[in-house]
C-alpha atoms as one frame of an Amber mdcrd trajectory, in Angstrom:
protein
   5.216  25.308  -9.262   6.995  23.096 -11.754   6.276  22.893 -15.477   2.887
  21.647 -16.710   1.869  18.384 -15.030   1.355  15.213 -17.072   0.343  11.858
 -15.597   1.218   8.634 -17.402   0.564   5.011 -16.502   1.799   1.640 -17.663
  -0.900  -0.852 -18.647  -0.985  -2.324 -15.146  -1.979   1.029 -13.614  -4.167
   2.757 -16.206  -7.405   2.434 -14.219  -5.700   3.632 -11.041  -4.141   6.647
 -12.781  -7.535   7.560 -14.262  -9.052   7.555 -10.770  -6.209   9.697  -9.424
  -6.649  12.207 -12.273 -10.384  12.332 -11.576  -9.750  12.966  -7.881  -7.388
  15.821  -8.751  -9.975  17.409 -11.024 -12.535  17.441  -8.189 -10.305  19.598
  -5.975 -11.805  23.134  -5.760  -8.541  24.865  -6.681  -7.467  22.466  -9.462
  -8.384  24.702 -12.404  -7.740  27.899 -10.493  -4.063  27.009 -10.195  -3.634
  26.531 -13.926  -3.682  22.734 -14.210  -4.418  21.461 -17.710  -7.762  19.753
 -18.293  -5.850  17.024 -20.131  -3.570  16.058 -17.277  -3.476  12.418 -18.453
  -0.829  11.564 -21.032  -0.809   8.585 -23.383   1.707   5.757 -23.592   1.556
   2.929 -26.120   3.235  -0.435 -25.548   4.263  -2.467 -28.565   5.097  -6.160
 -28.184   7.094  -7.949 -30.867   6.608 -11.549 -31.939   9.635 -12.723 -29.959
   8.371 -11.126 -26.730  10.484  -7.961 -26.785   8.711  -4.652 -26.290   8.901
  -0.927 -26.870   6.974   1.892 -25.212   6.054   5.031 -27.153   5.124   8.428
 -25.705   2.138   9.940 -27.522   1.996  13.213 -25.570   4.390  16.153 -25.837
   6.237  16.454 -22.513   9.324  18.568 -23.227  10.047  20.593 -20.102   7.017
  19.206 -18.265   6.607  17.653 -14.826   5.880  13.957 -15.410   4.402  11.447
 -12.974   4.381   7.790 -14.049   2.125   5.327 -12.252   3.520   1.817 -12.555
   3.386  -1.433 -10.625   4.616  -4.982 -11.071   1.839  -6.378  -8.869  -1.425
  -8.071  -9.775  -3.409  -6.166 -12.399  -6.599  -6.394 -14.452  -4.651  -7.145
 -17.629  -3.094 -10.269 -16.165   0.461  -9.144 -16.936   3.191 -10.926 -14.996
   5.680  -9.333 -12.614   8.402  -9.674 -15.251   6.273  -8.087 -17.983   5.267
  -5.224 -15.725   8.823  -4.477 -14.667  10.129  -4.459 -18.224   7.281  -2.186
 -19.320   8.022   0.123 -16.388  11.680   0.387 -17.361  10.870   0.902 -21.064
   8.293   3.579 -20.175  10.830   5.507 -18.097  13.395   5.319 -20.882  10.866
   6.563 -23.436   9.769   9.402 -21.153  13.346  10.467 -20.384  14.151  10.577
 -24.118  11.214  12.977 -24.574  13.052  15.452 -22.316  10.691  16.315 -19.457
  11.937  18.572 -16.669  11.363  15.896 -14.021  10.206  12.268 -13.712   8.464
  10.986 -10.602   7.683   7.280 -10.437   4.612   6.556  -8.305   4.682   2.860
  -7.396   1.944   2.259  -4.773   3.214  -1.248  -4.065   6.883  -2.017  -4.641
   6.942  -5.770  -5.294  10.709  -6.043  -4.869  10.751  -4.479  -1.397  10.738
  -7.898   0.332  14.085  -8.736  -1.272  16.121  -6.202   0.679  18.895  -8.044
   2.497  21.956 -10.170   1.913  21.997 -13.231   4.145  23.801 -15.555   1.785
  24.960 -15.534  -1.854  21.767 -13.951  -3.103  20.638 -11.083  -5.270  18.874
  -8.144  -3.642  15.761  -7.290  -5.609  15.103  -3.840  -4.178  18.692  -2.731
  -4.802  18.481  -3.938  -8.437  15.142  -2.191  -8.908  16.317   1.100  -7.426
  19.611   1.130  -9.338  17.759   0.455 -12.594  15.267   3.247 -11.978  17.991
   5.714 -11.002  20.176   4.854 -13.995  17.224   5.309 -16.361  16.682   8.836
 -15.099  13.954   8.744 -12.447  14.304  11.772 -10.159  11.900  10.779  -7.402
  10.124   7.607  -6.272   6.877   7.631  -4.294   5.583   4.424  -2.741   3.292
   3.268   0.043   4.668   1.440   3.081   7.772  -0.476   2.064   8.171  -3.873
   3.702  11.076  -2.628   5.807  12.618   0.737   6.639  16.038  -0.715   5.968
  15.217  -0.863   2.253  15.763   2.879   2.066  19.398   2.542   3.138  20.314
   1.701  -0.470  18.872   5.002  -1.702  21.197   7.849  -2.668  19.016  11.000
  -2.538  21.603  12.898  -4.574  20.729  10.652  -7.523  17.124   9.628  -6.952
  15.078  10.475  -3.853  12.399   8.249  -2.365   9.378   8.990  -0.181   7.911
   5.950   1.537   4.472   7.254   2.532   2.676   5.310   5.289  -0.405   3.517
   3.996  -1.780   2.498   7.384  -3.443   5.899   8.082  -5.887   5.022   5.297
  -6.832   1.896   7.239  -7.065   3.749  10.566  -9.346   6.388   9.074 -11.544
   3.721   7.467 -11.818   1.771  10.728 -12.687   4.967  12.579 -15.344   5.960
  10.034 -16.986   2.562   9.793 -16.492   0.764  13.125 -16.062   3.496  15.732
 -17.823   6.665  14.514 -18.256   8.240  17.957 -15.912   9.423  20.676 -17.688
   7.489  23.418 -17.210   4.247  21.464 -13.493   5.029  21.086 -13.073   5.797
  24.793 -15.251   2.896  25.937 -15.673  -0.154  23.713 -12.441   0.250  21.758
 -10.256   0.987  24.767 -11.707  -1.836  26.862 -12.466  -4.582  24.339 -10.148
  -4.147  21.318  -6.627  -5.507  20.870  -4.238  -4.934  17.990  -1.992  -7.856
  17.111   1.096  -8.180  14.938   1.521 -11.148  12.631   5.082 -11.640  13.838
   7.837  -9.929  15.802   8.898  -7.989  12.694   5.459  -6.402  12.473   5.468
  -5.205  16.079   6.091  -1.569  15.108   3.057  -1.503  12.815   0.786  -3.048
  15.461   2.197  -0.780  18.159   1.287   2.329  16.129  -2.286   1.073  15.737
  -2.574   0.282  19.446  -1.128   3.650  20.427  -3.422   5.540  18.025  -6.605
   3.840  19.273  -5.558   3.679  22.920  -5.657  -0.131  23.204  -3.323  -2.875
  24.379  -0.795  -4.528  22.068  -0.451  -8.229  21.335   2.531  -9.750  19.525
   2.556 -13.051  17.669   5.936 -14.766  17.463   6.126 -17.317  14.658   8.708
 -20.050  14.213   9.458 -20.535  10.526  10.789 -23.510   8.619  13.667 -21.857
   6.793  14.099 -24.816   4.472  10.887 -23.727   2.732   9.590 -20.239   1.904
   6.240 -19.060   3.317   6.197 -21.895   5.886   5.310 -21.442   9.581   5.762
 -24.260  12.131   4.359 -22.695  15.338   2.992 -19.454  16.826   3.351 -18.033
  20.340   1.127 -15.180  21.592   2.855 -12.539  23.719   0.588 -10.279  25.797
   0.026  -9.218  29.402  -3.715  -8.785  28.827  -6.456 -11.440  28.950  -7.747
 -11.986  25.417 -10.905 -14.021  26.030 -13.951 -12.229  24.647 -11.888  -9.466
  23.010 -12.157  -8.093  19.475  -8.788  -8.518  17.786  -7.457  -6.628  14.771
  -4.453  -8.294  13.115  -2.473  -5.588  11.312   0.479  -5.794   8.931   1.917
  -4.238   5.789   0.754  -7.072   3.487  -0.844 -10.462   3.030   1.093 -12.686
   0.644   0.117 -16.372   0.768  -1.716 -15.844   4.059   0.036 -18.737   5.827
   1.042 -16.756   8.911  -2.366 -15.136   9.276  -4.172 -18.451   8.670  -2.371
 -20.068  11.612  -2.624 -16.969  13.812  -6.398 -16.565  13.380  -6.967 -20.200
  14.359  -4.710 -19.839  17.397  -6.551 -16.714  18.539  -9.978 -18.303  18.146
  -8.816 -21.370  20.055  -7.858 -18.999  22.897 -11.381 -17.617  23.110 -11.259
 -14.227  21.395 -14.679 -12.925  20.364 -13.942 -11.713  16.815 -10.911 -11.505
  14.546 -10.451  -8.857  11.860  -7.509  -8.213   9.552  -6.240  -4.846   8.278
  -3.281  -4.723   5.873  -2.036  -2.161   3.365  -1.054  -4.383   0.419  -3.418
  -7.218  -0.662  -0.813  -9.280  -2.529  -2.949 -12.445  -2.171  -0.627 -14.990
  -3.780  -2.138 -18.470  -3.995  -3.553 -19.893  -1.783  -4.267 -16.721   0.246
  -7.840 -16.199  -0.928  -8.715 -19.855  -0.280  -7.265 -19.650   3.234  -9.163
 -16.469   4.066 -12.386 -17.893   2.656 -11.927 -21.030   4.739 -11.481 -18.980
   7.914 -14.586 -16.941   7.125 -16.691 -20.015   6.316 -15.710 -21.577   9.675
 -16.740 -18.424  11.552 -13.177 -17.590  12.596 -12.771 -14.391  10.583 -15.122
 -11.406  10.390 -13.578  -9.001   7.899 -10.432  -8.123   5.963  -9.689  -4.450
   5.248  -7.078  -3.592   2.591  -6.130  -0.688   0.333  -6.122  -0.741  -3.460
  -2.322  -0.457  -3.736  -2.582  -3.825  -5.504  -5.493  -4.342  -7.883  -8.383
  -6.302  -6.353 -10.576  -7.384  -9.280 -14.346  -7.449  -9.006 -14.349 -11.229
  -9.194 -12.091 -11.499  -6.173 -14.217  -9.067  -4.183 -17.358 -10.959  -5.171
 -15.859 -14.244  -4.002 -14.892 -12.708  -0.639 -17.864 -10.698   0.705 -15.892
 -10.006   3.876 -13.202  -8.113   1.917 -13.342  -4.298   2.176 -11.125  -2.228
  -0.122 -10.095   1.312   0.820  -9.274   3.629  -2.085  -5.919   5.402  -2.024
  -6.600   7.449  -5.183  -7.441  10.691  -3.403  -4.364  10.424  -1.187  -2.208
   9.857  -4.279  -3.802  12.889  -5.942  -3.036  15.063  -2.901   0.581  13.870
  -2.863   1.023  14.696  -6.550  -0.412  18.193  -6.108   1.861  18.848  -3.120
   4.879  17.732  -5.160   3.901  19.724  -8.211   3.383  22.864  -6.155   6.671
  22.309  -4.278   4.879  21.904  -0.943   6.063  19.773   1.965   4.996  16.129
   2.130   5.242  16.136   5.942   1.442  16.063   6.468   1.323  12.638   4.827
   3.740  11.269   7.428   1.838  12.589  10.440   0.399  10.051  12.882  -3.347
   9.493  12.505  -5.161  10.524  15.691  -8.733   9.122  15.916  -9.650  11.540
  18.729  -8.599  14.593  16.766 -10.273  13.168  13.657 -13.590  12.490  15.397
 -13.513  15.895  17.080 -13.117  17.593  13.695 -15.928  15.503  12.227 -18.205
  16.641  15.038 -17.492  20.268  14.202 -18.723  19.767  10.634 -21.886  17.834
  11.578
């Protein structure tokens, strides 16, 4: 086990870090293994009149194992992406100057992960973000479901390691608990009447893993973009060898941004006679006008439910405005990951494929 564990959070992630700390403290062996009751540390952010900032560490961390929760995504404080990133960088600098033994950055949703390629004379956001974190002294980065596996090719594990933990098992477990529940439903209704669909060709691997896990057929949506404008889709083609009329379709992806692709896809599927359409994504980015588009689909009877994780903050007002939105907590999973890291245990279990049959069989044993 490493030195004493301390969990910090920037202002954008304070509520999330509190929930993670609470989850850790409910584990039966938490106190038995010598964890401090005051596992949460305190940071203070100071903003000057001209907009510059400083972050102060108000907890002694010399020689300790530090985990910092930070995100540049939507948050309850209303801080912008730019503010969140600067606070993240300042927090890491302040923590490193306080001489901990190790710094792990836990960033549930990495906002810069979509900027991960050079196709013209452009900057690469993920490369800039990673290089900044590494140069400031971060030893290890934990995140949930990066937008593309190729992002990790910029990572030098000799300087700063990264673990990109799949977030989709949280969705699969939630779907199993709430919409399947029994083995006969999985082997009957789900196998015969469900289809999992990608939003585009790039999301085929995500949809294929869902289809394989639940034993259903796969459907792929191929979208034609207008590359003169961002977030613009001109047409959608549906690729499948299975009749889709009367089926229950789950559209799965890593995120919803503006919702343009999903908005067009849901309408296309309903026009082709599917019975119900549901959406399951890891990161609810929900840039404008995503919520309006989803609400419109729901109001017209084209969309049944949207299942997301809390990797990006979903405020109560947003949930209230979208009664079809179901948010899956990732706090307990984050707590388990931290304890495995702190105790120098393997993270392999968090990368294992979710098997609904094995899961339901185990549930039956405990009933």
